[in-house]
């Protein structure tokens, strides 16, 4: 069992109280690297979710002031940073990512609460300068209602921060459902929230199978916003479930990011950016590179630069200080990555770095070696689907127009990356790319200060920036004579 001062309770949190599940069923959580049993987490369902929603409704009977919200958000950011090492350790244990990445995630999460606290003025009422039709017109941003927050396993603290910082900032009480694969991070975070002094019912935590909890959140009339990060398939189901109730949805769904390198790019810098972007969290991020397109004259050079860097990466237990890549989240993730590599090799790709690892015997210890493939074609799974693992698949391009078509030839539209010194050429391409986030000479993903979200099947709605706050608001216009 895990020993942590932040995990004295392994329970849900409803109406300001730690809450056990109605039924005795539990789900075990294991160390992703070693298989060590960490905890048994309660399985909640419809009844507990209904009580959490009722608590949230009661909490919203008195809308908290902007000043109160700012205090809460600031305290949360401070608490996160004060417990960075332990929260990072818990993330590493249940996810597998290196501890240094876990602590980086805590810092990233704190940034969303801090940014929201510093920008709540945008929610203050403002009056139009003109008198129109004999009236004074004032625009208010009201809390939209109870928010249902459904978070993924790959960034269990940061993805929650994107949603909860905006919900709290907007004045919305919330019910959070964390991923079943990584619930301990949320529980540890709630132990910090318990010390903030929030009104009972303002932040509620339920855990268990997605079906009954998600359906309850979607159908309840008091829940007016559903914010979800995860697969496109689940996002589509949520759209179907909320359609009869005309609810707000914010969806960040799957990606299939192109990484484009022109011949005039700073190739070593581009290779460094590719490594940092691709192998974060073992390649299990929606914004990480999935397809690499290199202009033909520099293909061989760029492959060599990339391969040399990948060979230096160390795979191992995330708690070891020299580990660069931890295990994949489970055996199913391992099987998908292995299938993508086999498919590419069968269709003529060349493996420059990597080998065939043994399939894990259990649902942990799913270490997959960092792999570099060349000769990627549009028919291969590594091009058509999101691999979600430590595999770099590279091909060459000649024509800029054909490149744009190839990059956009995916249902996803979350992130893309372009490396080029020629600003006109890069800008011309970027205007044609159908992706919500584009890195230009950088592999950086989203930041708390800027709106982030997808196009096409990667979803809609934005997190981060002031746009993220407004996702949880309803705009009300008052005309006063």
Coordinates of C-alpha atoms in Angstrom, one line a residue:
X1 CA 0.0 0.0 0.0
X2 CA 1.1 3.5 -0.8
X3 CA 2.3 5.6 2.2
X4 CA 1.7 9.3 1.6
X5 CA 0.6 12.2 3.8
X6 CA -1.7 13.2 1.0
X7 CA -3.5 9.9 0.8
X8 CA -4.7 9.4 4.4
X9 CA -8.2 8.9 2.9
X10 CA -8.9 6.7 -0.1
X11 CA -12.5 7.9 -0.7
X12 CA -14.7 10.3 -2.7
X13 CA -15.4 13.8 -1.5
X14 CA -19.0 15.1 -1.4
X15 CA -20.4 18.2 0.2
X16 CA -17.1 19.0 2.0
X17 CA -16.8 15.5 3.5
X18 CA -14.7 12.4 2.6
X19 CA -17.3 9.9 1.4
X20 CA -17.2 6.1 1.0
X21 CA -19.0 4.3 -1.8
X22 CA -22.4 2.9 -1.2
X23 CA -21.2 -0.5 -2.4
X24 CA -18.2 -2.4 -1.2
X25 CA -16.6 -2.9 -4.7
X26 CA -13.2 -1.4 -5.2
X27 CA -10.7 -1.1 -8.0
X28 CA -7.0 -1.8 -7.3
X29 CA -4.3 0.6 -8.4
X30 CA -0.8 -0.6 -9.1
X31 CA 2.7 0.9 -9.6
X32 CA 3.0 1.0 -13.4
X33 CA 6.7 0.0 -13.3
X34 CA 6.8 -2.7 -10.6
X35 CA 3.2 -4.0 -10.1
X36 CA 3.3 -3.1 -6.4
X37 CA -0.2 -2.7 -5.1
X38 CA -0.8 0.9 -4.2
X39 CA -4.4 1.2 -3.1
X40 CA -8.0 0.0 -3.5
X41 CA -10.2 2.8 -4.7
X42 CA -14.0 2.8 -4.1
X43 CA -16.3 2.3 -7.1
X44 CA -19.1 4.9 -7.1
X45 CA -22.0 5.2 -9.4
X46 CA -25.3 7.0 -10.0
X47 CA -26.4 7.4 -6.4
X48 CA -23.2 9.0 -5.2
X49 CA -23.1 11.2 -8.3
X50 CA -26.6 12.5 -7.6
X51 CA -25.6 13.4 -4.1
X52 CA -22.6 15.2 -5.4
X53 CA -24.7 17.2 -7.8
X54 CA -27.2 18.1 -5.1
X55 CA -24.3 19.4 -3.0
X56 CA -23.1 21.4 -5.9
X57 CA -26.5 22.9 -6.5
X58 CA -26.7 23.9 -2.8
X59 CA -23.3 25.5 -3.0
X60 CA -24.4 27.7 -5.9
X61 CA -27.4 29.2 -4.2
X62 CA -25.1 32.0 -3.1
X63 CA -22.7 32.9 -5.9
X64 CA -19.2 33.4 -4.5
X65 CA -17.7 36.9 -5.1
X66 CA -14.9 37.4 -7.5
X67 CA -12.7 38.3 -4.6
X68 CA -13.4 35.0 -2.9
X69 CA -12.7 33.0 -6.1
X70 CA -9.4 34.8 -6.5
X71 CA -8.4 33.8 -2.9
X72 CA -9.3 30.2 -3.5
X73 CA -7.4 29.9 -6.8
X74 CA -4.3 31.6 -5.4
X75 CA -4.3 29.3 -2.3
X76 CA -4.7 26.2 -4.6
X77 CA -1.6 27.3 -6.7
X78 CA 0.4 27.8 -3.5
X79 CA -0.6 24.4 -2.1
X80 CA 0.3 22.6 -5.3
X81 CA 3.8 24.1 -5.4
X82 CA 4.3 23.5 -1.7
X83 CA 3.6 19.7 -2.3
X84 CA 5.2 19.4 -5.7
X85 CA 7.5 16.6 -4.8
X86 CA 4.9 14.3 -3.2
X87 CA 2.3 15.0 -5.8
X88 CA 4.9 14.3 -8.5
X89 CA 5.8 11.0 -6.8
X90 CA 2.1 9.9 -6.7
X91 CA 1.7 10.8 -10.4
X92 CA 4.8 8.7 -11.2
X93 CA 3.6 5.7 -9.2
X94 CA 0.2 5.4 -10.8
X95 CA 1.0 6.7 -14.3
X96 CA 4.6 5.7 -14.8
X97 CA 6.1 8.9 -16.2
X98 CA 9.5 10.0 -14.7
X99 CA 9.3 11.8 -11.4
X100 CA 10.8 14.9 -12.9
X101 CA 8.0 15.0 -15.4
X102 CA 5.5 14.5 -12.6
X103 CA 6.8 17.5 -10.7
X104 CA 6.8 19.5 -14.0
X105 CA 3.1 18.6 -14.3
X106 CA 2.4 19.9 -10.8
X107 CA 4.1 23.3 -11.8
X108 CA 2.1 23.3 -15.0
X109 CA -1.2 22.7 -13.1
X110 CA -0.4 25.4 -10.6
X111 CA 0.0 27.8 -13.5
X112 CA -3.7 27.5 -14.5
X113 CA -5.0 28.4 -11.0
X114 CA -2.6 31.3 -10.8
X115 CA -3.5 32.6 -14.3
X116 CA -7.2 32.3 -13.5
X117 CA -6.8 34.2 -10.3
X118 CA -4.9 37.0 -12.0
X119 CA -7.5 37.4 -14.8
X120 CA -10.9 37.3 -13.1
X121 CA -11.5 40.9 -13.9
X122 CA -12.6 39.8 -17.4
X123 CA -15.8 38.4 -15.7
X124 CA -16.7 41.8 -14.1
X125 CA -19.8 43.4 -15.6
X126 CA -19.1 46.1 -18.3
X127 CA -21.4 48.7 -19.8
X128 CA -21.5 49.7 -23.4
X129 CA -20.4 53.3 -23.9
X130 CA -23.3 54.1 -26.2
X131 CA -26.9 54.7 -25.2
X132 CA -28.9 52.5 -27.6
X133 CA -32.7 52.8 -28.1
X134 CA -32.8 55.0 -25.0
X135 CA -31.2 52.3 -22.8
X136 CA -28.0 51.6 -21.0
X137 CA -26.6 48.2 -21.9
X138 CA -24.6 46.1 -19.4
X139 CA -23.1 42.7 -20.1
X140 CA -22.7 40.2 -17.2
X141 CA -20.9 36.9 -17.2
X142 CA -22.9 34.6 -14.9
X143 CA -21.8 31.1 -13.7
X144 CA -23.3 28.7 -16.2
X145 CA -24.3 26.2 -13.5
X146 CA -23.0 23.0 -12.0
X147 CA -20.0 21.7 -14.1
X148 CA -19.2 18.0 -14.7
X149 CA -15.5 17.6 -15.1
X150 CA -14.2 14.3 -16.7
X151 CA -10.5 14.0 -16.8
X152 CA -8.0 11.6 -18.5
X153 CA -5.2 9.4 -17.1
X154 CA -2.2 10.8 -19.0
X155 CA -2.1 14.2 -17.1
X156 CA -4.2 13.4 -14.0
X157 CA -3.4 16.7 -12.3
X158 CA -2.8 19.1 -15.2
X159 CA -6.0 18.3 -17.1
X160 CA -8.0 18.6 -14.0
X161 CA -6.4 22.0 -13.4
X162 CA -7.4 23.3 -16.8
X163 CA -11.0 22.5 -16.0
X164 CA -11.3 23.2 -12.3
X165 CA -9.4 26.5 -12.4
X166 CA -11.9 27.8 -15.0
X167 CA -15.0 26.4 -13.3
X168 CA -14.0 27.9 -9.9
X169 CA -13.0 31.1 -11.5
X170 CA -16.4 31.4 -13.2
X171 CA -18.1 30.6 -9.9
X172 CA -19.4 27.1 -10.9
X173 CA -19.6 24.3 -8.3
X174 CA -18.3 21.1 -9.8
X175 CA -18.4 17.3 -9.8
X176 CA -15.2 15.7 -11.0
X177 CA -14.8 12.2 -12.2
X178 CA -11.1 11.2 -12.6
X179 CA -9.8 8.4 -14.8
X180 CA -10.1 5.0 -13.3
X181 CA -6.4 4.3 -14.2
X182 CA -5.1 7.3 -12.2
X183 CA -7.4 8.2 -9.4
X184 CA -4.9 8.6 -6.6
X185 CA -3.6 11.9 -7.9
X186 CA -7.1 13.4 -7.7
X187 CA -7.6 12.1 -4.2
X188 CA -4.2 13.6 -3.1
X189 CA -5.2 16.9 -4.6
X190 CA -8.5 16.8 -2.8
X191 CA -6.7 16.5 0.5
X192 CA -5.2 19.9 -0.3
X193 CA -8.6 21.3 -1.4
X194 CA -10.0 20.2 1.9
X195 CA -7.6 22.7 3.6
X196 CA -8.5 25.7 1.3
X197 CA -11.7 26.6 3.0
X198 CA -14.1 26.2 0.1
X199 CA -17.8 26.1 0.8
X200 CA -19.2 22.6 1.2
X201 CA -20.3 21.2 -2.2
X202 CA -18.2 23.6 -4.2
X203 CA -15.8 20.8 -5.3
X204 CA -17.0 17.2 -5.3
X205 CA -15.1 14.1 -6.3
X206 CA -16.7 10.8 -7.4
X207 CA -14.8 7.8 -8.9
X208 CA -15.8 4.6 -10.6
X209 CA -16.9 3.4 -14.0
X210 CA -17.4 6.1 -16.6
X211 CA -20.8 4.8 -17.8
X212 CA -23.1 5.4 -14.8
X213 CA -21.3 8.6 -13.6
X214 CA -21.1 10.1 -17.1
X215 CA -24.7 9.3 -17.9
X216 CA -25.9 10.9 -14.6
X217 CA -23.9 14.1 -15.2
X218 CA -25.2 14.3 -18.8
X219 CA -28.9 13.8 -17.8
X220 CA -29.2 15.9 -14.7
X221 CA -30.8 19.3 -15.4
X222 CA -28.7 21.2 -12.9
X223 CA -25.4 20.2 -14.7
X224 CA -25.1 22.8 -17.4
X225 CA -21.5 22.3 -18.5
X226 CA -19.6 19.0 -19.3
X227 CA -15.9 19.4 -19.8
X228 CA -14.2 16.2 -21.1
X229 CA -10.7 15.3 -22.2
X230 CA -10.2 11.9 -23.8
X231 CA -10.9 9.9 -26.9
X232 CA -13.0 11.1 -29.8
X233 CA -15.2 8.0 -29.5
X234 CA -16.2 8.9 -25.9
X235 CA -16.6 12.6 -26.9
X236 CA -19.1 11.6 -29.5
X237 CA -21.1 9.6 -27.0
X238 CA -21.2 12.6 -24.6
X239 CA -22.5 14.7 -27.5
X240 CA -25.3 12.2 -28.0
X241 CA -26.1 12.1 -24.3
X242 CA -26.3 15.8 -23.7
X243 CA -28.1 16.7 -26.9
X244 CA -31.6 16.2 -25.4
X245 CA -30.7 18.6 -22.6
X246 CA -28.9 21.3 -24.7
X247 CA -25.9 21.5 -22.4
X248 CA -22.6 23.3 -22.9
X249 CA -19.8 20.9 -23.9
X250 CA -16.0 21.5 -24.0
X251 CA -14.2 18.6 -25.6
X252 CA -10.5 18.0 -26.1
X253 CA -10.3 14.8 -28.0
X254 CA -7.7 12.8 -29.9
X255 CA -4.8 14.1 -32.0
X256 CA -2.5 13.0 -34.9
X257 CA 0.1 15.7 -34.9
X258 CA 2.3 16.4 -37.9
X259 CA 5.9 17.6 -37.2
X260 CA 7.2 19.4 -40.3
X261 CA 10.9 20.1 -41.0
X262 CA 11.9 22.3 -43.9
X263 CA 15.4 22.1 -45.4
X264 CA 16.3 25.5 -44.1
X265 CA 15.4 24.7 -40.5
X266 CA 17.9 24.6 -37.6
X267 CA 18.0 20.8 -37.7
X268 CA 19.7 20.1 -34.4
X269 CA 17.2 22.4 -32.6
X270 CA 14.3 20.7 -34.5
X271 CA 15.6 17.2 -33.4
X272 CA 15.9 18.4 -29.8
X273 CA 12.3 19.7 -30.0
X274 CA 11.1 16.5 -31.5
X275 CA 12.6 14.4 -28.7
X276 CA 11.1 16.6 -25.9
X277 CA 7.7 16.7 -27.6
X278 CA 7.4 13.1 -28.7
X279 CA 8.7 11.3 -25.6
X280 CA 7.1 13.3 -22.8
X281 CA 4.9 10.8 -20.8
X282 CA 6.3 8.0 -23.1
X283 CA 4.5 9.5 -26.1
X284 CA 1.1 9.2 -24.4
X285 CA -0.1 12.8 -25.0
X286 CA -2.6 14.1 -27.4
X287 CA -0.4 16.9 -28.6
X288 CA 2.8 14.9 -29.2
X289 CA 4.1 14.3 -32.6
X290 CA 2.6 11.3 -34.5
X291 CA 3.9 11.9 -38.1
X292 CA 7.2 13.5 -39.1
X293 CA 7.5 15.1 -42.5
X294 CA 11.1 16.2 -43.5
X295 CA 12.0 18.0 -46.7
X296 CA 13.8 15.4 -48.9
X297 CA 17.3 17.1 -49.2
X298 CA 17.8 17.0 -45.4
X299 CA 16.0 13.7 -44.7
X300 CA 19.1 11.6 -44.1
X301 CA 20.7 14.2 -41.9
X302 CA 17.6 14.7 -39.8
X303 CA 17.0 11.0 -39.3
X304 CA 20.6 10.6 -38.1
X305 CA 20.2 13.5 -35.7
X306 CA 17.0 12.1 -34.3
X307 CA 18.3 8.5 -34.1
X308 CA 21.4 9.6 -32.1
X309 CA 19.2 11.4 -29.6
X310 CA 16.8 8.5 -29.2
X311 CA 19.5 6.0 -28.6
X312 CA 20.5 8.0 -25.5
X313 CA 17.1 7.8 -23.9
X314 CA 16.9 5.5 -20.9
X315 CA 13.8 3.4 -20.2
X316 CA 13.0 2.4 -16.6
X317 CA 11.2 3.0 -13.4
X318 CA 10.1 6.6 -13.2
X319 CA 11.4 7.0 -9.7
X320 CA 15.0 6.5 -10.8
X321 CA 16.6 9.9 -11.4
X322 CA 18.1 9.0 -14.7
X323 CA 15.0 7.6 -16.3
X324 CA 13.8 9.4 -19.4
X325 CA 10.8 7.1 -20.4
X326 CA 8.7 5.0 -18.0
X327 CA 6.3 2.2 -18.8
X328 CA 3.2 2.6 -20.9
X329 CA -0.1 2.9 -18.9
X330 CA -1.0 -0.8 -19.4
X331 CA -0.7 -3.9 -21.6
X332 CA -3.4 -2.7 -24.0
X333 CA -1.3 0.5 -24.7
X334 CA 1.7 -1.7 -25.3
X335 CA -0.2 -3.9 -27.7
X336 CA -1.4 -0.9 -29.7
X337 CA 2.1 0.5 -30.1
X338 CA 3.5 -3.0 -31.0
X339 CA 0.8 -3.4 -33.6
X340 CA 1.6 -0.1 -35.2
X341 CA 5.2 -0.9 -35.5
X342 CA 4.5 -4.4 -36.9
X343 CA 2.1 -2.9 -39.4
X344 CA 4.7 -0.3 -40.6
X345 CA 7.4 -2.9 -40.9
X346 CA 5.1 -5.2 -42.9
X347 CA 4.4 -2.4 -45.3
X348 CA 8.0 -1.6 -46.0
X349 CA 9.1 0.8 -43.2
X350 CA 12.7 0.6 -41.9
X351 CA 13.4 0.4 -38.1
X352 CA 16.4 2.7 -37.5
X353 CA 16.2 2.5 -33.7
X354 CA 14.4 0.0 -31.4
X355 CA 13.7 -3.7 -31.1
X356 CA 10.9 -6.1 -30.4
X357 CA 10.2 -6.2 -26.7
X358 CA 8.5 -9.0 -24.8
X359 CA 4.8 -8.5 -24.2
X360 CA 4.2 -7.8 -20.4
X361 CA 2.6 -10.7 -18.5
X362 CA 0.5 -8.3 -16.4
X363 CA -1.2 -4.9 -16.8
X364 CA 2.0 -3.2 -15.6
X365 CA 5.6 -3.2 -16.6
X366 CA 4.6 -2.3 -20.2
X367 CA 8.0 -0.9 -21.2
X368 CA 8.3 -0.2 -24.9
X369 CA 11.7 0.9 -26.3
X370 CA 11.9 4.2 -28.0
X371 CA 11.6 3.5 -31.7
X372 CA 12.4 5.4 -34.9
X373 CA 10.9 4.3 -38.2
X374 CA 11.5 5.7 -41.7
X375 CA 9.6 5.2 -44.9
X376 CA 6.2 6.0 -43.4
X377 CA 3.3 6.0 -45.9
X378 CA -0.3 7.2 -45.6
X379 CA -1.6 3.6 -45.5
X380 CA 0.3 2.7 -42.3
X381 CA -1.4 2.7 -38.9
X382 CA 1.3 5.0 -37.6
X383 CA 0.1 7.6 -40.1
X384 CA -3.7 7.0 -39.9
X385 CA -4.1 6.6 -36.1
X386 CA -2.7 8.1 -33.0
X387 CA 0.0 5.7 -31.8
X388 CA 0.2 7.0 -28.2
X389 CA 3.6 5.6 -27.5
X390 CA 7.3 6.2 -28.0
X391 CA 7.5 5.7 -31.8
X392 CA 8.8 8.3 -34.2
X393 CA 7.6 7.7 -37.8
X394 CA 9.3 9.7 -40.5
X395 CA 8.8 10.3 -44.2
X396 CA 10.0 12.9 -46.7
X397 CA 8.2 15.5 -48.8
X398 CA 9.1 17.6 -51.8
X399 CA 6.1 19.8 -52.7
X400 CA 4.6 22.2 -50.2
X401 CA 1.1 21.9 -51.5
X402 CA 1.2 18.1 -51.2
X403 CA 2.7 18.5 -47.7
X404 CA -0.3 20.5 -46.6
X405 CA -2.7 18.0 -47.9
X406 CA -0.8 15.1 -46.2
X407 CA -0.6 17.0 -42.9
X408 CA -4.4 17.7 -43.0
X409 CA -5.3 14.2 -44.2
X410 CA -6.6 13.2 -40.7
X411 CA -9.9 13.6 -38.9
X412 CA -8.0 15.1 -36.0
X413 CA -7.0 18.7 -35.7
X414 CA -5.3 19.3 -32.3
X415 CA -1.7 20.2 -32.7
X416 CA 1.0 20.6 -35.4
X417 CA 4.6 21.7 -35.5
X418 CA 6.5 23.6 -38.2
X419 CA 10.3 24.2 -38.3
X420 CA 11.6 26.6 -40.9
X421 CA 13.8 29.8 -41.0
X422 CA 11.9 31.2 -44.0
X423 CA 9.1 33.1 -42.3
X424 CA 7.0 33.6 -45.3
X425 CA 7.0 30.0 -46.2
X426 CA 6.2 28.9 -42.7
X427 CA 3.4 31.4 -42.3
X428 CA 1.9 30.4 -45.6
X429 CA 1.8 26.8 -44.5
X430 CA 0.5 27.5 -41.1
X431 CA -2.5 29.3 -42.5
X432 CA -3.4 26.1 -44.3
X433 CA -3.0 23.8 -41.3
X434 CA -6.2 22.6 -39.8
X435 CA -5.0 22.4 -36.2
X436 CA -6.0 24.3 -33.1
X437 CA -2.4 24.6 -31.9
X438 CA 0.7 25.2 -34.0
X439 CA 4.2 25.3 -32.8
X440 CA 6.5 27.4 -35.0
X441 CA 10.2 26.4 -34.4
X442 CA 9.1 25.0 -31.1
X443 CA 7.7 21.7 -29.8
X444 CA 5.9 23.4 -26.9
X445 CA 2.3 22.5 -26.3
X446 CA -0.3 24.6 -24.5
X447 CA 0.3 27.2 -21.7
X448 CA -2.1 28.5 -19.1
X449 CA -2.1 32.0 -20.7
X450 CA -3.3 31.0 -24.1
X451 CA -6.5 29.2 -25.3
X452 CA -6.0 25.6 -26.4
X453 CA -8.3 23.2 -28.1
X454 CA -9.0 21.3 -31.3
X455 CA -10.5 21.5 -34.7
X456 CA -12.5 18.8 -36.6
X457 CA -12.7 15.5 -34.6
X458 CA -10.4 16.8 -32.0
X459 CA -13.3 18.6 -30.4
X460 CA -14.4 22.2 -29.6
X461 CA -14.2 24.7 -26.8
X462 CA -11.0 26.1 -25.3
X463 CA -9.0 25.6 -22.1
X464 CA -6.5 28.2 -20.8
X465 CA -6.5 31.9 -21.4
X466 CA -9.5 34.0 -20.7
X467 CA -11.4 32.0 -23.3
X468 CA -11.2 29.0 -20.9
X469 CA -12.9 31.0 -18.2
X470 CA -15.8 32.0 -20.5
X471 CA -16.5 28.3 -21.3
X472 CA -18.1 28.1 -17.8
X473 CA -20.1 31.3 -18.1
X474 CA -23.4 32.4 -19.6
X475 CA -23.5 35.9 -21.0
X476 CA -26.4 38.0 -19.8
X477 CA -27.2 41.4 -21.4
X478 CA -29.3 43.9 -19.3
X479 CA -30.9 46.8 -21.1
X480 CA -31.9 49.5 -18.6
X481 CA -34.0 52.6 -19.5

